[in-house]
PDB file of C-alpha atoms in Angstrom:
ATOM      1  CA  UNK A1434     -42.198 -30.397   0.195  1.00 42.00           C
ATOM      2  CA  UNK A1435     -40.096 -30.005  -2.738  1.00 51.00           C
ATOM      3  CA  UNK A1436     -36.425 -31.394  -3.363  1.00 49.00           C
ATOM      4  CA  UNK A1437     -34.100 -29.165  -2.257  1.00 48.00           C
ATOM      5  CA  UNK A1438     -36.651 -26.646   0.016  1.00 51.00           C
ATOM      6  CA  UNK A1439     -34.086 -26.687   2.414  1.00 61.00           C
ATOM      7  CA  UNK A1440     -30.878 -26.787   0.238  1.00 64.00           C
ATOM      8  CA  UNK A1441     -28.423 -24.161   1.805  1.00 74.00           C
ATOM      9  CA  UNK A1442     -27.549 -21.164  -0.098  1.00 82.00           C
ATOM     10  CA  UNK A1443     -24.539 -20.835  -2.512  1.00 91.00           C
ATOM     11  CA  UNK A1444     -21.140 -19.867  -0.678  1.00 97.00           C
ATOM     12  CA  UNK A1445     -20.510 -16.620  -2.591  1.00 98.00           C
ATOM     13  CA  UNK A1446     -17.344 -15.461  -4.520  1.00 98.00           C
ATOM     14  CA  UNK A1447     -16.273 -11.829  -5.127  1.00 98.00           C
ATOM     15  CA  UNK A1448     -13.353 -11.253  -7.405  1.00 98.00           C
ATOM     16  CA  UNK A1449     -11.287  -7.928  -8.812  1.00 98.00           C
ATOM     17  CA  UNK A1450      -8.302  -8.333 -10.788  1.00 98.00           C
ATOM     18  CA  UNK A1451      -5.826  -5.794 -10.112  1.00 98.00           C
ATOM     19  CA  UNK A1452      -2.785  -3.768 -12.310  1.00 98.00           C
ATOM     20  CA  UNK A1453      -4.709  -3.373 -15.296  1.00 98.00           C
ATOM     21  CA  UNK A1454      -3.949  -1.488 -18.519  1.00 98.00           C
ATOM     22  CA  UNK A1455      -0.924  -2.279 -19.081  1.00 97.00           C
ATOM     23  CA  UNK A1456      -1.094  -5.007 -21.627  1.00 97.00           C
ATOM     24  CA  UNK A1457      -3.535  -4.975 -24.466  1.00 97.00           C
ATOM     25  CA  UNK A1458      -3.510  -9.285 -24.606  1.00 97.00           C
ATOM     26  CA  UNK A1459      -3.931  -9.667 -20.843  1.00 97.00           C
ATOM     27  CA  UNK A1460      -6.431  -6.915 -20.474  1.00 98.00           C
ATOM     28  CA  UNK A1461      -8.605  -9.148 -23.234  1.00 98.00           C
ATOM     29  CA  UNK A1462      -8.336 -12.459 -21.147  1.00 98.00           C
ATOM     30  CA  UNK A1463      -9.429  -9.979 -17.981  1.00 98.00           C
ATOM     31  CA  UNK A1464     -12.507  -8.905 -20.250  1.00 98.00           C
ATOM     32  CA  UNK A1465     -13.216 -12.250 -21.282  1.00 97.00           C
ATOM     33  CA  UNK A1466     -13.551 -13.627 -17.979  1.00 98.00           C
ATOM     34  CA  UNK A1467     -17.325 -15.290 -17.517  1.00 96.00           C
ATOM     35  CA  UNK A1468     -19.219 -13.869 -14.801  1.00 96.00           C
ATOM     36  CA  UNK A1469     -19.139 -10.465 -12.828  1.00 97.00           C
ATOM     37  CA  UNK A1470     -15.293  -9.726 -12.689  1.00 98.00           C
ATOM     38  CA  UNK A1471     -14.079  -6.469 -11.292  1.00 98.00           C
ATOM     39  CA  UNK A1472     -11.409  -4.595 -13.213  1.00 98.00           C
ATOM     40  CA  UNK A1473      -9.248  -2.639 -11.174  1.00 98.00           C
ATOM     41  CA  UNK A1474      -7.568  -0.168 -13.380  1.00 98.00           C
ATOM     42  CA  UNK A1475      -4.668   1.713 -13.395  1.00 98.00           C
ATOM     43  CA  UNK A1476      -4.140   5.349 -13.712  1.00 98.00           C
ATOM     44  CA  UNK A1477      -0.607   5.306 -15.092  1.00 96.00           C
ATOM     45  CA  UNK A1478      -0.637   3.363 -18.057  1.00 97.00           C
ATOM     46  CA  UNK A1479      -0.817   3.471 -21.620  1.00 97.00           C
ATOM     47  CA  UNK A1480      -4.201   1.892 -22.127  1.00 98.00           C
ATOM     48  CA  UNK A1481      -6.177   2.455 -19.112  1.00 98.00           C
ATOM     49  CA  UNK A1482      -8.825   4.934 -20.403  1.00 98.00           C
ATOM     50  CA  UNK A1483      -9.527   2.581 -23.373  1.00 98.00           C
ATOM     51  CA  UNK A1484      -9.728  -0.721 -20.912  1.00 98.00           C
ATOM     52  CA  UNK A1485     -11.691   1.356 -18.882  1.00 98.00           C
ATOM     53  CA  UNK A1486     -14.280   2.326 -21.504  1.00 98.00           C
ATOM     54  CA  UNK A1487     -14.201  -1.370 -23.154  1.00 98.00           C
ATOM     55  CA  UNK A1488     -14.608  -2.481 -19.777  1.00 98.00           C
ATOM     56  CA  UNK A1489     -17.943  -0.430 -19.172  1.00 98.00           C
ATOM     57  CA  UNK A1490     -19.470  -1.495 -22.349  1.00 98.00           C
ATOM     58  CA  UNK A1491     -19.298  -5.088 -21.655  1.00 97.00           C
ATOM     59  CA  UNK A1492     -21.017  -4.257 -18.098  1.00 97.00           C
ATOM     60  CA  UNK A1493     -18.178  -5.031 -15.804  1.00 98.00           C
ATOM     61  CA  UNK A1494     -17.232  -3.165 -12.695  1.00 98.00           C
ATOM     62  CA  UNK A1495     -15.063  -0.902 -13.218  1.00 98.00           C
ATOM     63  CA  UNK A1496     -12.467   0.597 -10.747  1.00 98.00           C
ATOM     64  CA  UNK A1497      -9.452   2.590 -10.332  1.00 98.00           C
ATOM     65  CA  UNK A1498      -6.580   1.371  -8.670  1.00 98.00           C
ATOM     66  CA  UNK A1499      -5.106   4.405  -6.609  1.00 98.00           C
ATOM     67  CA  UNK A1500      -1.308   4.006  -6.123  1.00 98.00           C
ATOM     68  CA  UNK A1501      -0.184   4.797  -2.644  1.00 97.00           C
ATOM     69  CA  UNK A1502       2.836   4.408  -1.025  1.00 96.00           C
ATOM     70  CA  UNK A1503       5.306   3.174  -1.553  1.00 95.00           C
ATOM     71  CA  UNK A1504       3.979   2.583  -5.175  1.00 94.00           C
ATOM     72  CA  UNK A1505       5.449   6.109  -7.099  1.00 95.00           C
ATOM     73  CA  UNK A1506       3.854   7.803 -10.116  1.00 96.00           C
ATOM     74  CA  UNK A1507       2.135  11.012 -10.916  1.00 97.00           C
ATOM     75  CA  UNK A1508      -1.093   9.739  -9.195  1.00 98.00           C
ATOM     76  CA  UNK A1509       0.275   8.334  -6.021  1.00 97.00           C
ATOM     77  CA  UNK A1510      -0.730   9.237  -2.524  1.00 98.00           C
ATOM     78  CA  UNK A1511       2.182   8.943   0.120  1.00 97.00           C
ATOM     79  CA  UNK A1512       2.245  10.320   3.522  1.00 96.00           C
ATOM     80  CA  UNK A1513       3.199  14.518   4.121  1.00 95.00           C
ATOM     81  CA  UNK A1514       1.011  15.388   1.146  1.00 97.00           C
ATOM     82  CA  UNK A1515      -1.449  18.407   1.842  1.00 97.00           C
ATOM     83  CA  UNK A1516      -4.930  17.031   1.058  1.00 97.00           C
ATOM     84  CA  UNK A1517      -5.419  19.480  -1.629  1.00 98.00           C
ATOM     85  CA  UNK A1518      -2.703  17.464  -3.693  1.00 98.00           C
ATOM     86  CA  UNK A1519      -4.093  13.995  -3.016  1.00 98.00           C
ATOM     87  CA  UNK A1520      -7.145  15.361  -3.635  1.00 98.00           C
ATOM     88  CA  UNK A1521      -5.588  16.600  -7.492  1.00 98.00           C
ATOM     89  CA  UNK A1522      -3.887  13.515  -7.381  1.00 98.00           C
ATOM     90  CA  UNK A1523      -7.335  11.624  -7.085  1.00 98.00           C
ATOM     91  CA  UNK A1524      -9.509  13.649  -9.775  1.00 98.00           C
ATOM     92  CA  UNK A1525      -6.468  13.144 -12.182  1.00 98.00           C
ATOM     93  CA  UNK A1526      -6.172   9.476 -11.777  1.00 98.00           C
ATOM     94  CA  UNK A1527     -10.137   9.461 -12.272  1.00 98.00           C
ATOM     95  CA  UNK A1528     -10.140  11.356 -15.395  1.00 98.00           C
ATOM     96  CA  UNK A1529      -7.807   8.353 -16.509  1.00 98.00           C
ATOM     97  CA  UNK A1530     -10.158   5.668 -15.487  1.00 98.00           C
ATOM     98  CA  UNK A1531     -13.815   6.847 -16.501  1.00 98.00           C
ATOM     99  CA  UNK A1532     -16.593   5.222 -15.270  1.00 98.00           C
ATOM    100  CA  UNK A1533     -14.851   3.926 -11.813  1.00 98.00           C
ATOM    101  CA  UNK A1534     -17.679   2.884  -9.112  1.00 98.00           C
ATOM    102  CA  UNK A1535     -15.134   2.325  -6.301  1.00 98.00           C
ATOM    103  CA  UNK A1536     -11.132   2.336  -5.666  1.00 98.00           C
ATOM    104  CA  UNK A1537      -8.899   0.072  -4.220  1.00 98.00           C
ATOM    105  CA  UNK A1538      -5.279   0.883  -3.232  1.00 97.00           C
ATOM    106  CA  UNK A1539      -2.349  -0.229  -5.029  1.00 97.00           C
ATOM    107  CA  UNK A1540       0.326  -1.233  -2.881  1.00 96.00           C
ATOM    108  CA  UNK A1541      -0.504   1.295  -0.143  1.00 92.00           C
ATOM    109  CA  UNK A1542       1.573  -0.229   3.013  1.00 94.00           C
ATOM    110  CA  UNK A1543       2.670   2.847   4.307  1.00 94.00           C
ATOM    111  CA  UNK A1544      -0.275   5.412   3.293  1.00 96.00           C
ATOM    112  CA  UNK A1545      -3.688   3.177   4.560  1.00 97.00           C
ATOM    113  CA  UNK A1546      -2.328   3.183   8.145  1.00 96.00           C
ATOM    114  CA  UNK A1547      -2.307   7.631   7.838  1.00 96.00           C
ATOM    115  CA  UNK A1548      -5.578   7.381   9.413  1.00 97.00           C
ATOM    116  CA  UNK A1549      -6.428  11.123   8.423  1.00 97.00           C
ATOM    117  CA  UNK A1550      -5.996  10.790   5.202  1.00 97.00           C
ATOM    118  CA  UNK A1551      -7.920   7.913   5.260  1.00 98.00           C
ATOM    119  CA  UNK A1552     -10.613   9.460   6.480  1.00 98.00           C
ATOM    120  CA  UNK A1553     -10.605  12.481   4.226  1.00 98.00           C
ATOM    121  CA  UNK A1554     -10.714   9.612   1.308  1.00 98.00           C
ATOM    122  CA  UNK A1555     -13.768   7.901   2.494  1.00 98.00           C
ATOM    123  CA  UNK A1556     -15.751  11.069   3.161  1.00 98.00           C
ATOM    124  CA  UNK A1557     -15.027  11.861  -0.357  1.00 98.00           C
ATOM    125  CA  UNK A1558     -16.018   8.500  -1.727  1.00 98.00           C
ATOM    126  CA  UNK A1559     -19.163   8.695   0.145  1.00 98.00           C
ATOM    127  CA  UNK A1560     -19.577  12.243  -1.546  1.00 98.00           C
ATOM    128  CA  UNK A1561     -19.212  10.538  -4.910  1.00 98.00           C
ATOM    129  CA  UNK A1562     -21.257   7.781  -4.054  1.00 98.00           C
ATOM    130  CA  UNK A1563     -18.412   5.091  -4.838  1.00 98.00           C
ATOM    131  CA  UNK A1564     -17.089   2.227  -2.913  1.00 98.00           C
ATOM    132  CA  UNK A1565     -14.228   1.127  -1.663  1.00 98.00           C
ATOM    133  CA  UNK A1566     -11.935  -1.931  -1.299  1.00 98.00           C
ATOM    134  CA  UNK A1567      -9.248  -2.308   1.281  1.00 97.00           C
ATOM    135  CA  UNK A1568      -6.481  -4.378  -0.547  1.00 96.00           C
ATOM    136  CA  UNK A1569      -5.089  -4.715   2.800  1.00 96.00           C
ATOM    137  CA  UNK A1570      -1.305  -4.813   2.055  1.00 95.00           C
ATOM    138  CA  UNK A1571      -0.621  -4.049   5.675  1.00 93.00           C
ATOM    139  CA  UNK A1572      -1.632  -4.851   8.901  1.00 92.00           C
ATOM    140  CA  UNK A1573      -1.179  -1.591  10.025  1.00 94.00           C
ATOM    141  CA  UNK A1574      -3.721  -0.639   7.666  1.00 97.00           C
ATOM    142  CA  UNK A1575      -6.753   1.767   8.998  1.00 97.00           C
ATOM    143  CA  UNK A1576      -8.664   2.171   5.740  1.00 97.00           C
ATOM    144  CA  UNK A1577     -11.668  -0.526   6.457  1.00 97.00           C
ATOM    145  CA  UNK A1578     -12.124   0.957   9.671  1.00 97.00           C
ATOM    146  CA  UNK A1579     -12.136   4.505   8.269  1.00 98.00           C
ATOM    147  CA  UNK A1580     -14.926   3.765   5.811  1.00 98.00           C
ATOM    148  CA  UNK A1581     -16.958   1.426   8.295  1.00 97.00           C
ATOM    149  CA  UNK A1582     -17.220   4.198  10.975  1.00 97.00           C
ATOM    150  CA  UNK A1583     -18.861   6.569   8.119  1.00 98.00           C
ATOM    151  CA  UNK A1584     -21.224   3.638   6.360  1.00 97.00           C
ATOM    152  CA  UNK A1585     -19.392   4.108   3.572  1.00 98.00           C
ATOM    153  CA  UNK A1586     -19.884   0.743   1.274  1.00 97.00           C
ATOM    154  CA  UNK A1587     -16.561  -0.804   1.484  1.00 98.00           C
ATOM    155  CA  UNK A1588     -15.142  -4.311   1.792  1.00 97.00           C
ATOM    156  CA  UNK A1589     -11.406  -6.111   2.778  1.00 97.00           C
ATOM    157  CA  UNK A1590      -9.613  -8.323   0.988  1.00 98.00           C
ATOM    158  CA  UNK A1591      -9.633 -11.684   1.654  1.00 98.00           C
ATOM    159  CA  UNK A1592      -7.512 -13.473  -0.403  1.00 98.00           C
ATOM    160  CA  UNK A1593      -4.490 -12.668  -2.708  1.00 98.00           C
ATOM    161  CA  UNK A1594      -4.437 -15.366  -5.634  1.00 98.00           C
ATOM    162  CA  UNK A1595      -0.990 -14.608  -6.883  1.00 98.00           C
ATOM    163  CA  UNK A1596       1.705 -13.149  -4.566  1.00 96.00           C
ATOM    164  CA  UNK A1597       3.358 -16.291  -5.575  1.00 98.00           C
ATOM    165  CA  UNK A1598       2.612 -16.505  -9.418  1.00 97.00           C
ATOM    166  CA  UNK A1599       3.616 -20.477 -10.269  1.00 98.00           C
ATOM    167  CA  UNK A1600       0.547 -22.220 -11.301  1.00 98.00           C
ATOM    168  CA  UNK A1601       0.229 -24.599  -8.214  1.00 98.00           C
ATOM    169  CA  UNK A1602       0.742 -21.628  -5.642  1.00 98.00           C
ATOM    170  CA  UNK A1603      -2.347 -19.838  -7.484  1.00 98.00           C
ATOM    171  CA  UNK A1604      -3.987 -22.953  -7.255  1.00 98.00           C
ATOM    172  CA  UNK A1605      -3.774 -23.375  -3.481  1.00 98.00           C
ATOM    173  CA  UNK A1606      -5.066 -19.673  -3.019  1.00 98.00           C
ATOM    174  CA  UNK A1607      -8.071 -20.507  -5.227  1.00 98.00           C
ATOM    175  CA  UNK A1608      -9.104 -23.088  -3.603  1.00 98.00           C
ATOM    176  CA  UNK A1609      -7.958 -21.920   0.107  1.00 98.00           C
ATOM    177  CA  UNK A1610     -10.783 -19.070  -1.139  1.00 98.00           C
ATOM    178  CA  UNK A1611     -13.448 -20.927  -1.652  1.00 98.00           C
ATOM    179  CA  UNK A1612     -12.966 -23.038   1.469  1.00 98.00           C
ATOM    180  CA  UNK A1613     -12.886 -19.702   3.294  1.00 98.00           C
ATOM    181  CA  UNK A1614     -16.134 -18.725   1.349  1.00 98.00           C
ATOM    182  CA  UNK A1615     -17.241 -22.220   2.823  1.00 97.00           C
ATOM    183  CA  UNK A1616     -17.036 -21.416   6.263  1.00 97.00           C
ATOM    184  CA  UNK A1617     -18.072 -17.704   6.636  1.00 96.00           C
ATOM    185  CA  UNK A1618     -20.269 -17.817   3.101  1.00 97.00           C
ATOM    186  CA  UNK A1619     -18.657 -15.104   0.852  1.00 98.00           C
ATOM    187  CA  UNK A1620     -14.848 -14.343   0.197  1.00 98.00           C
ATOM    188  CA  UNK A1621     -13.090 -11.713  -1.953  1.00 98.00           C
ATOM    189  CA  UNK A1622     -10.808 -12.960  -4.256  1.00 98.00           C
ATOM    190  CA  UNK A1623      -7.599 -10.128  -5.660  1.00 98.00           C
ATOM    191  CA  UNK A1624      -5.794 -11.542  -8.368  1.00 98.00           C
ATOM    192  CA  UNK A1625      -3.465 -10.148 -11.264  1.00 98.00           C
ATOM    193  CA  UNK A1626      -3.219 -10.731 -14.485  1.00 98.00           C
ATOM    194  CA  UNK A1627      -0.596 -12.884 -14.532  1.00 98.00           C
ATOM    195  CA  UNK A1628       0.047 -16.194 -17.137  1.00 98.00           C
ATOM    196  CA  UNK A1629      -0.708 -18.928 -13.897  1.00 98.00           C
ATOM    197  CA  UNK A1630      -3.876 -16.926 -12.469  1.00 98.00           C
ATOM    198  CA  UNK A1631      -5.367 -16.064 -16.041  1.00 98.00           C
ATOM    199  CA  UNK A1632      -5.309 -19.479 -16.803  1.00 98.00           C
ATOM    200  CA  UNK A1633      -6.206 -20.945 -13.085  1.00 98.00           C
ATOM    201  CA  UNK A1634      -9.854 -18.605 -13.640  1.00 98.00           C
ATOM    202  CA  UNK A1635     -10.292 -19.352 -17.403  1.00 98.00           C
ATOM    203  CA  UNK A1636     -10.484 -22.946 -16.252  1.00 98.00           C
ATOM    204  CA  UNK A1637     -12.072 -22.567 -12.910  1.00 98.00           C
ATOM    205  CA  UNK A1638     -14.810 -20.266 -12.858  1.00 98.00           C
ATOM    206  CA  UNK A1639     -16.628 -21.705 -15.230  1.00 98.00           C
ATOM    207  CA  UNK A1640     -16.857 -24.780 -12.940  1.00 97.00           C
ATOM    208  CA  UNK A1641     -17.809 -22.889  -9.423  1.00 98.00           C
ATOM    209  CA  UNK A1642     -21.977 -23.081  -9.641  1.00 96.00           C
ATOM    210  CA  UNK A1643     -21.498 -26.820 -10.161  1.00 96.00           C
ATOM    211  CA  UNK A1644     -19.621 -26.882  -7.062  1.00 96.00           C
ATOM    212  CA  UNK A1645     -22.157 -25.164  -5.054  1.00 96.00           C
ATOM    213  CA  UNK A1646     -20.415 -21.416  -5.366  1.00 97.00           C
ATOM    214  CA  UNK A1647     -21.964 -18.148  -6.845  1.00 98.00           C
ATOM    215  CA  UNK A1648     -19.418 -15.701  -8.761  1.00 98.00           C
ATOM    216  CA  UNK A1649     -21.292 -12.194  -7.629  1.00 98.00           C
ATOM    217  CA  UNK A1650     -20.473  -8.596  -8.546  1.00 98.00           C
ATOM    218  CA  UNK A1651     -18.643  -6.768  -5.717  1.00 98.00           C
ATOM    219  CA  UNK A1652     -21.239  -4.517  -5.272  1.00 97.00           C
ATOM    220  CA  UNK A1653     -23.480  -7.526  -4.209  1.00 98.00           C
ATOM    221  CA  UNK A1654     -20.967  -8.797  -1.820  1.00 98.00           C
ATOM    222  CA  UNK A1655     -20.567  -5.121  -0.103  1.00 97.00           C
ATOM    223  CA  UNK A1656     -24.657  -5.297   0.374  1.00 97.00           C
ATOM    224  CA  UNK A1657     -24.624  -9.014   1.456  1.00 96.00           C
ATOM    225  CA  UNK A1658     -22.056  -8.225   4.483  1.00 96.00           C
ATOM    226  CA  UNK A1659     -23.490  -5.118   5.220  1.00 94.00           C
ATOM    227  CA  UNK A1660     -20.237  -3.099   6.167  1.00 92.00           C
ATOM    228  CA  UNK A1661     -18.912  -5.411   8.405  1.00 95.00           C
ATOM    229  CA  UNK A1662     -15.937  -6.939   9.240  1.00 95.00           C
ATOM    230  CA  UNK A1663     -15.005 -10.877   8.638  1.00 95.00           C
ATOM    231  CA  UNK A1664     -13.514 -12.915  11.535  1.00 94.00           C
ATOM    232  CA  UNK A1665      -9.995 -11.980  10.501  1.00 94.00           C
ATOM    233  CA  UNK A1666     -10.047  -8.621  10.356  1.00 95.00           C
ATOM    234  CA  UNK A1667     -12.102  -7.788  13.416  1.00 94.00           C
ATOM    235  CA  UNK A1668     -14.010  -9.030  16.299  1.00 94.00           C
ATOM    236  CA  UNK A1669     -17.964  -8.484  16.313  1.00 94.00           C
ATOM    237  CA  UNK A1670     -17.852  -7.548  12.696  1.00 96.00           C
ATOM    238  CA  UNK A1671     -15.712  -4.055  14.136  1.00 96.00           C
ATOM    239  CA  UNK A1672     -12.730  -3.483  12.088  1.00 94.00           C
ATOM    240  CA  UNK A1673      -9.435  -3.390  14.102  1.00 88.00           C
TER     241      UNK A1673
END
């Protein structure tokens, strides 16, 4: 038999980078990043069409970061809205970020746990054929569940790089990631583009398939777990 028939398969990484657009520089380092990053855009900015364009031509996933509340903006969903304005609301923020395959929600505490408009937003999304991503900046938050109980392809969050930005805090999430991806074999990665986490992933990813990690596209990650739900976020793969 040959070396390494029986070699286990890669632990797989997933990773979007959040708040983007604002910043010309950072928005370079984003684009630079080796590997299948996501680029989560968003639609209130002064540069997020052209990111969003750049982004597409260089063959990275591209995807629109819908503020909810309590994030504010012309764009931003918050609970009491009829759905005919957060459905405006969403067509505007996607003529600002062309070429979006899926959303995730900026901030979003209070509007992912309004479990109608939830669902209204991944019936739509499966009209559109994009995904989604739960950001999962609540607990409260019914959004994953929403878009597992239509098949919509969707994922949850399982890490946050960077809600503490100093360099050995990001460091610590990284690698608390890919232990996770260790034990259940994938994790999603959100980071921002902050000094510390730009800097943590120029140095790091390069490094991961040496370590016995594969950086995949998020895409890849929503077919490889099928819908359903890690250990943390439900029981028997069933969203909470």
């Amino acid at each position: 038999m040959a070396a390494g028939a029986w070699a286990s398969p890669p632990a797989r990484l997933a990773l979007i980078i959040d708040d983007l657009g604002r910043t010309p520089a950072r928005d370079q380092r984003v684009l630079g990043l080796p590997g299948p990053v996501a680029l989560s855009i968003l639609p209130d900015v002064p540069h997020s069409r052209e990111l969003a364009v750049a982004a597409h031509a260089a063959g990275k996933t591209v995807m629109l970061h819908l503020p909810m509340d309590p994030a504010g903006g012309p764009y931003a969903w918050h609970p009491g809205l009829s759905t005919g304005e957060l459905e405006s609301r969403l067509d505007a923020a996607l003529r600002q970020v062309p070429f979006a395959r899926g959303l995730n929600n900026h901030m979003g505490s209070r509007m992912t746990a309004q479990r109608p408009a939830m669902a209204w937003l991944m019936r739509r999304l499966q009209r559109d054929h994009r995904f989604f991503v739960d950001s999962r900046t609540s607990a409260a938050t019914v959004a994953a569940a929403e878009a597992q109980k239509i098949g919509l392809a969707s994922l949850s969050r399982d890490i946050f790089l960077d809600d503490d930005q100093s360099p050995a805090a990001v460091a610590k999430q990284f690698h608390a990631a890919l232990e996770l991806a260790r034990r259940q074999g994938s994790a999603l990665m959100i980071g921002h583009p902050h000094p510390a986490t730009l800097a943590l992933l120029e140095r790091e990813l390069p490094r991961l398939k040496a370590q016995g990690f594969e950086l995949i596209d998020v895409e890849m990650l929503i077919a490889l777990r099928g819908n359903r739900a890690m250990a943390a976020h439900g029981k028997a793969g069933i969203y909470r």
